[in-house]
Amino acid sequence: MSQSDSIWVKVQLKSPIEKFYGFFRNHVGDLVHMFPEHYKGIQLLEGENFSAGSVVVFHYHLGGQSLTVKCLLRVVDDVKKCIVYEIVEGDVLKIYKVFNVKLEVINGGLNKVGGSFAKWTVEFEKENENVPSPESYLGLFAKISKGIDAYFSKN
């Protein structure tokens, strides 16, 4: 019997959170140009401007494999700076029954700890107990977050 689980990673941000969130909100297709070793194509199939209810297809490389997923943008909350991608079709669903990715961009000026950050959460349900936890996805999300943050810190 499988059960749902989640894992997450936080990435400290030096760039303005509006720019960082705005990239994922409005320019996620640019991942293909910024990280060509990981992203081969990103297509908006349904909806407008990557808004809630839109359907997006990602063609990417991870762990030496070429993979494709179709995502429904379940939540796009510009006030909370949060985007939730629900995988509805694709290679990842061959080993996971459920696979959702949530990006939250947190303004550190609003908490006692200080420092803004991006938090990526992967909610998943394994097809069986032999399926590994999707740690490689967190590694990818951390890498692209650091790259985008570095870009916006300089520009």
PDB file of C-alpha atoms in Angstrom:
ATOM      1  CA  MET A   1       0.000   0.000   0.000  1.00  0.00           C
ATOM      2  CA  SER A   2       1.516   3.320  -1.059  1.00  0.00           C
ATOM      3  CA  GLN A   3       1.009   6.667   0.560  1.00  0.00           C
ATOM      4  CA  SER A   4       1.560  10.263  -0.407  1.00  0.00           C
ATOM      5  CA  ASP A   5       4.768  11.935   0.614  1.00  0.00           C
ATOM      6  CA  SER A   6       6.548  15.210  -0.014  1.00  0.00           C
ATOM      7  CA  ILE A   7      10.090  16.519  -0.137  1.00  0.00           C
ATOM      8  CA  TRP A   8      11.322  20.084  -0.467  1.00  0.00           C
ATOM      9  CA  VAL A   9      14.344  22.296  -0.974  1.00  0.00           C
ATOM     10  CA  LYS A  10      14.918  25.969  -0.200  1.00  0.00           C
ATOM     11  CA  VAL A  11      17.204  28.208  -2.238  1.00  0.00           C
ATOM     12  CA  GLN A  12      18.302  31.563  -0.814  1.00  0.00           C
ATOM     13  CA  LEU A  13      17.675  34.454  -3.209  1.00  0.00           C
ATOM     14  CA  LYS A  14      19.791  37.562  -3.700  1.00  0.00           C
ATOM     15  CA  SER A  15      17.674  38.898  -6.568  1.00  0.00           C
ATOM     16  CA  PRO A  16      14.363  40.735  -6.108  1.00  0.00           C
ATOM     17  CA  ILE A  17      11.599  38.211  -5.482  1.00  0.00           C
ATOM     18  CA  GLU A  18       9.336  39.974  -7.997  1.00  0.00           C
ATOM     19  CA  LYS A  19      11.838  39.297 -10.792  1.00  0.00           C
ATOM     20  CA  PHE A  20      12.452  35.717  -9.702  1.00  0.00           C
ATOM     21  CA  TYR A  21       8.740  34.867  -9.386  1.00  0.00           C
ATOM     22  CA  GLY A  22       7.990  36.839 -12.555  1.00  0.00           C
ATOM     23  CA  PHE A  23      10.351  34.594 -14.506  1.00  0.00           C
ATOM     24  CA  PHE A  24       8.403  31.455 -13.572  1.00  0.00           C
ATOM     25  CA  ARG A  25       5.092  33.267 -13.928  1.00  0.00           C
ATOM     26  CA  ASN A  26       5.696  34.840 -17.347  1.00  0.00           C
ATOM     27  CA  HIS A  27       8.892  33.519 -18.936  1.00  0.00           C
ATOM     28  CA  VAL A  28       9.256  29.856 -17.952  1.00  0.00           C
ATOM     29  CA  GLY A  29       9.722  29.013 -21.647  1.00  0.00           C
ATOM     30  CA  ASP A  30      13.115  30.739 -21.452  1.00  0.00           C
ATOM     31  CA  LEU A  31      14.424  27.774 -19.433  1.00  0.00           C
ATOM     32  CA  VAL A  32      15.136  26.163 -22.822  1.00  0.00           C
ATOM     33  CA  HIS A  33      17.644  28.925 -23.645  1.00  0.00           C
ATOM     34  CA  MET A  34      19.081  29.326 -20.162  1.00  0.00           C
ATOM     35  CA  PHE A  35      19.455  25.612 -19.381  1.00  0.00           C
ATOM     36  CA  PRO A  36      19.626  23.792 -22.743  1.00  0.00           C
ATOM     37  CA  GLU A  37      21.336  20.825 -21.095  1.00  0.00           C
ATOM     38  CA  HIS A  38      18.142  20.210 -19.096  1.00  0.00           C
ATOM     39  CA  TYR A  39      15.200  21.658 -21.051  1.00  0.00           C
ATOM     40  CA  LYS A  40      14.569  20.785 -24.706  1.00  0.00           C
ATOM     41  CA  GLY A  41      11.138  22.313 -25.132  1.00  0.00           C
ATOM     42  CA  ILE A  42       8.311  23.980 -23.236  1.00  0.00           C
ATOM     43  CA  GLN A  43       4.944  24.416 -24.921  1.00  0.00           C
ATOM     44  CA  LEU A  44       1.814  26.155 -23.722  1.00  0.00           C
ATOM     45  CA  LEU A  45      -0.979  23.873 -25.012  1.00  0.00           C
ATOM     46  CA  GLU A  46      -4.017  25.467 -23.424  1.00  0.00           C
ATOM     47  CA  GLY A  47      -4.711  28.739 -21.657  1.00  0.00           C
ATOM     48  CA  GLU A  48      -3.060  32.116 -21.761  1.00  0.00           C
ATOM     49  CA  ASN A  49       0.148  33.418 -20.242  1.00  0.00           C
ATOM     50  CA  PHE A  50       0.810  30.465 -17.943  1.00  0.00           C
ATOM     51  CA  SER A  51      -2.238  31.247 -15.806  1.00  0.00           C
ATOM     52  CA  ALA A  52      -4.235  28.897 -13.559  1.00  0.00           C
ATOM     53  CA  GLY A  53      -5.909  26.256 -15.699  1.00  0.00           C
ATOM     54  CA  SER A  54      -3.254  26.408 -18.423  1.00  0.00           C
ATOM     55  CA  VAL A  55      -1.717  23.180 -19.718  1.00  0.00           C
ATOM     56  CA  VAL A  56       2.029  23.098 -20.399  1.00  0.00           C
ATOM     57  CA  VAL A  57       4.262  20.365 -21.819  1.00  0.00           C
ATOM     58  CA  PHE A  58       7.877  20.140 -20.638  1.00  0.00           C
ATOM     59  CA  HIS A  59      10.520  18.170 -22.595  1.00  0.00           C
ATOM     60  CA  TYR A  60      13.577  17.758 -20.370  1.00  0.00           C
ATOM     61  CA  HIS A  61      16.635  15.671 -19.500  1.00  0.00           C
ATOM     62  CA  LEU A  62      17.141  14.256 -16.029  1.00  0.00           C
ATOM     63  CA  GLY A  63      19.413  11.465 -14.880  1.00  0.00           C
ATOM     64  CA  GLY A  64      20.522  10.707 -18.418  1.00  0.00           C
ATOM     65  CA  GLN A  65      16.958  10.269 -19.668  1.00  0.00           C
ATOM     66  CA  SER A  66      14.856  12.336 -22.051  1.00  0.00           C
ATOM     67  CA  LEU A  67      11.452  12.819 -20.453  1.00  0.00           C
ATOM     68  CA  THR A  68       8.167  14.555 -21.212  1.00  0.00           C
ATOM     69  CA  VAL A  69       5.365  15.638 -18.885  1.00  0.00           C
ATOM     70  CA  LYS A  70       2.098  17.458 -19.372  1.00  0.00           C
ATOM     71  CA  CYS A  71       1.244  19.762 -16.470  1.00  0.00           C
ATOM     72  CA  LEU A  72      -1.903  21.519 -15.413  1.00  0.00           C
ATOM     73  CA  LEU A  73      -1.181  24.798 -13.664  1.00  0.00           C
ATOM     74  CA  ARG A  74      -3.424  24.129 -10.697  1.00  0.00           C
ATOM     75  CA  VAL A  75      -2.573  27.333  -8.794  1.00  0.00           C
ATOM     76  CA  VAL A  76      -1.033  30.604  -9.934  1.00  0.00           C
ATOM     77  CA  ASP A  77      -1.235  33.042  -7.022  1.00  0.00           C
ATOM     78  CA  ASP A  78       0.526  36.324  -7.784  1.00  0.00           C
ATOM     79  CA  VAL A  79      -0.149  37.706  -4.295  1.00  0.00           C
ATOM     80  CA  LYS A  80       1.400  34.746  -2.457  1.00  0.00           C
ATOM     81  CA  LYS A  81       3.919  34.218  -5.288  1.00  0.00           C
ATOM     82  CA  CYS A  82       3.022  30.546  -5.555  1.00  0.00           C
ATOM     83  CA  ILE A  83       2.644  28.220  -8.550  1.00  0.00           C
ATOM     84  CA  VAL A  84       1.456  24.591  -8.362  1.00  0.00           C
ATOM     85  CA  TYR A  85       2.045  22.252 -11.298  1.00  0.00           C
ATOM     86  CA  GLU A  86      -0.001  19.034 -11.353  1.00  0.00           C
ATOM     87  CA  ILE A  87       1.440  16.389 -13.664  1.00  0.00           C
ATOM     88  CA  VAL A  88      -1.473  14.937 -15.632  1.00  0.00           C
ATOM     89  CA  GLU A  89       0.411  12.890 -18.267  1.00  0.00           C
ATOM     90  CA  GLY A  90       3.924  11.813 -19.025  1.00  0.00           C
ATOM     91  CA  ASP A  91       6.933   9.749 -18.175  1.00  0.00           C
ATOM     92  CA  VAL A  92       7.013  10.616 -14.473  1.00  0.00           C
ATOM     93  CA  LEU A  93       3.571   9.018 -14.021  1.00  0.00           C
ATOM     94  CA  LYS A  94       5.032   5.651 -15.034  1.00  0.00           C
ATOM     95  CA  ILE A  95       6.571   5.359 -11.564  1.00  0.00           C
ATOM     96  CA  TYR A  96       4.502   7.810  -9.506  1.00  0.00           C
ATOM     97  CA  LYS A  97       0.725   7.733  -9.158  1.00  0.00           C
ATOM     98  CA  VAL A  98       0.693  11.401  -8.155  1.00  0.00           C
ATOM     99  CA  PHE A  99       3.320  14.045  -8.865  1.00  0.00           C
ATOM    100  CA  ASN A 100       2.826  17.738  -8.073  1.00  0.00           C
ATOM    101  CA  VAL A 101       5.409  20.502  -7.933  1.00  0.00           C
ATOM    102  CA  LYS A 102       4.918  23.673  -5.923  1.00  0.00           C
ATOM    103  CA  LEU A 103       7.060  26.795  -6.136  1.00  0.00           C
ATOM    104  CA  GLU A 104       6.743  29.406  -3.396  1.00  0.00           C
ATOM    105  CA  VAL A 105       8.816  32.585  -3.461  1.00  0.00           C
ATOM    106  CA  ILE A 106       9.085  33.952   0.069  1.00  0.00           C
ATOM    107  CA  ASN A 107      10.011  37.523   0.992  1.00  0.00           C
ATOM    108  CA  GLY A 108      12.515  37.158   3.833  1.00  0.00           C
ATOM    109  CA  GLY A 109      11.930  40.723   4.938  1.00  0.00           C
ATOM    110  CA  LEU A 110       8.603  39.541   6.345  1.00  0.00           C
ATOM    111  CA  ASN A 111      10.044  36.928   8.699  1.00  0.00           C
ATOM    112  CA  LYS A 112      12.446  37.005  11.642  1.00  0.00           C
ATOM    113  CA  VAL A 113      15.086  34.874   9.939  1.00  0.00           C
ATOM    114  CA  GLY A 114      15.573  37.304   7.043  1.00  0.00           C
ATOM    115  CA  GLY A 115      16.646  36.505   3.535  1.00  0.00           C
ATOM    116  CA  SER A 116      14.276  35.751   0.704  1.00  0.00           C
ATOM    117  CA  PHE A 117      14.096  32.253  -0.714  1.00  0.00           C
ATOM    118  CA  ALA A 118      12.431  29.965  -3.228  1.00  0.00           C
ATOM    119  CA  LYS A 119      10.906  26.812  -1.813  1.00  0.00           C
ATOM    120  CA  TRP A 120      10.241  23.903  -4.153  1.00  0.00           C
ATOM    121  CA  THR A 121       8.017  21.111  -2.842  1.00  0.00           C
ATOM    122  CA  VAL A 122       7.397  17.839  -4.677  1.00  0.00           C
ATOM    123  CA  GLU A 123       4.308  15.941  -3.547  1.00  0.00           C
ATOM    124  CA  PHE A 124       4.256  12.392  -4.837  1.00  0.00           C
ATOM    125  CA  GLU A 125       2.827   8.939  -4.441  1.00  0.00           C
ATOM    126  CA  LYS A 126       5.054   6.059  -5.510  1.00  0.00           C
ATOM    127  CA  GLU A 127       3.711   3.368  -7.816  1.00  0.00           C
ATOM    128  CA  ASN A 128       5.336   0.796  -5.486  1.00  0.00           C
ATOM    129  CA  GLU A 129       7.808   0.655  -2.600  1.00  0.00           C
ATOM    130  CA  ASN A 130      10.793   0.087  -4.932  1.00  0.00           C
ATOM    131  CA  VAL A 131      10.409   3.496  -6.580  1.00  0.00           C
ATOM    132  CA  PRO A 132      13.003   6.008  -5.357  1.00  0.00           C
ATOM    133  CA  SER A 133      12.132   9.348  -3.837  1.00  0.00           C
ATOM    134  CA  PRO A 134      12.331  12.069  -6.543  1.00  0.00           C
ATOM    135  CA  GLU A 135      15.393  13.792  -5.052  1.00  0.00           C
ATOM    136  CA  SER A 136      16.826  14.364  -8.547  1.00  0.00           C
ATOM    137  CA  TYR A 137      13.970  16.770  -9.273  1.00  0.00           C
ATOM    138  CA  LEU A 138      14.835  18.853  -6.218  1.00  0.00           C
ATOM    139  CA  GLY A 139      18.430  18.979  -7.441  1.00  0.00           C
ATOM    140  CA  LEU A 140      17.267  20.247 -10.819  1.00  0.00           C
ATOM    141  CA  PHE A 141      14.961  22.857  -9.288  1.00  0.00           C
ATOM    142  CA  ALA A 142      17.731  24.069  -6.963  1.00  0.00           C
ATOM    143  CA  LYS A 143      20.174  24.344  -9.871  1.00  0.00           C
ATOM    144  CA  ILE A 144      17.841  26.360 -12.086  1.00  0.00           C
ATOM    145  CA  SER A 145      16.817  28.557  -9.143  1.00  0.00           C
ATOM    146  CA  LYS A 146      20.448  29.400  -8.408  1.00  0.00           C
ATOM    147  CA  GLY A 147      21.098  30.142 -12.081  1.00  0.00           C
ATOM    148  CA  ILE A 148      18.064  32.390 -12.445  1.00  0.00           C
ATOM    149  CA  ASP A 149      18.847  34.129  -9.162  1.00  0.00           C
ATOM    150  CA  ALA A 150      22.433  34.790 -10.306  1.00  0.00           C
ATOM    151  CA  TYR A 151      21.138  36.182 -13.610  1.00  0.00           C
ATOM    152  CA  PHE A 152      18.695  38.577 -11.913  1.00  0.00           C
ATOM    153  CA  SER A 153      21.258  39.569  -9.288  1.00  0.00           C
ATOM    154  CA  LYS A 154      23.469  40.925 -12.086  1.00  0.00           C
ATOM    155  CA  ASN A 155      20.729  42.351 -14.326  1.00  0.00           C
TER     156      ASN A 155
END
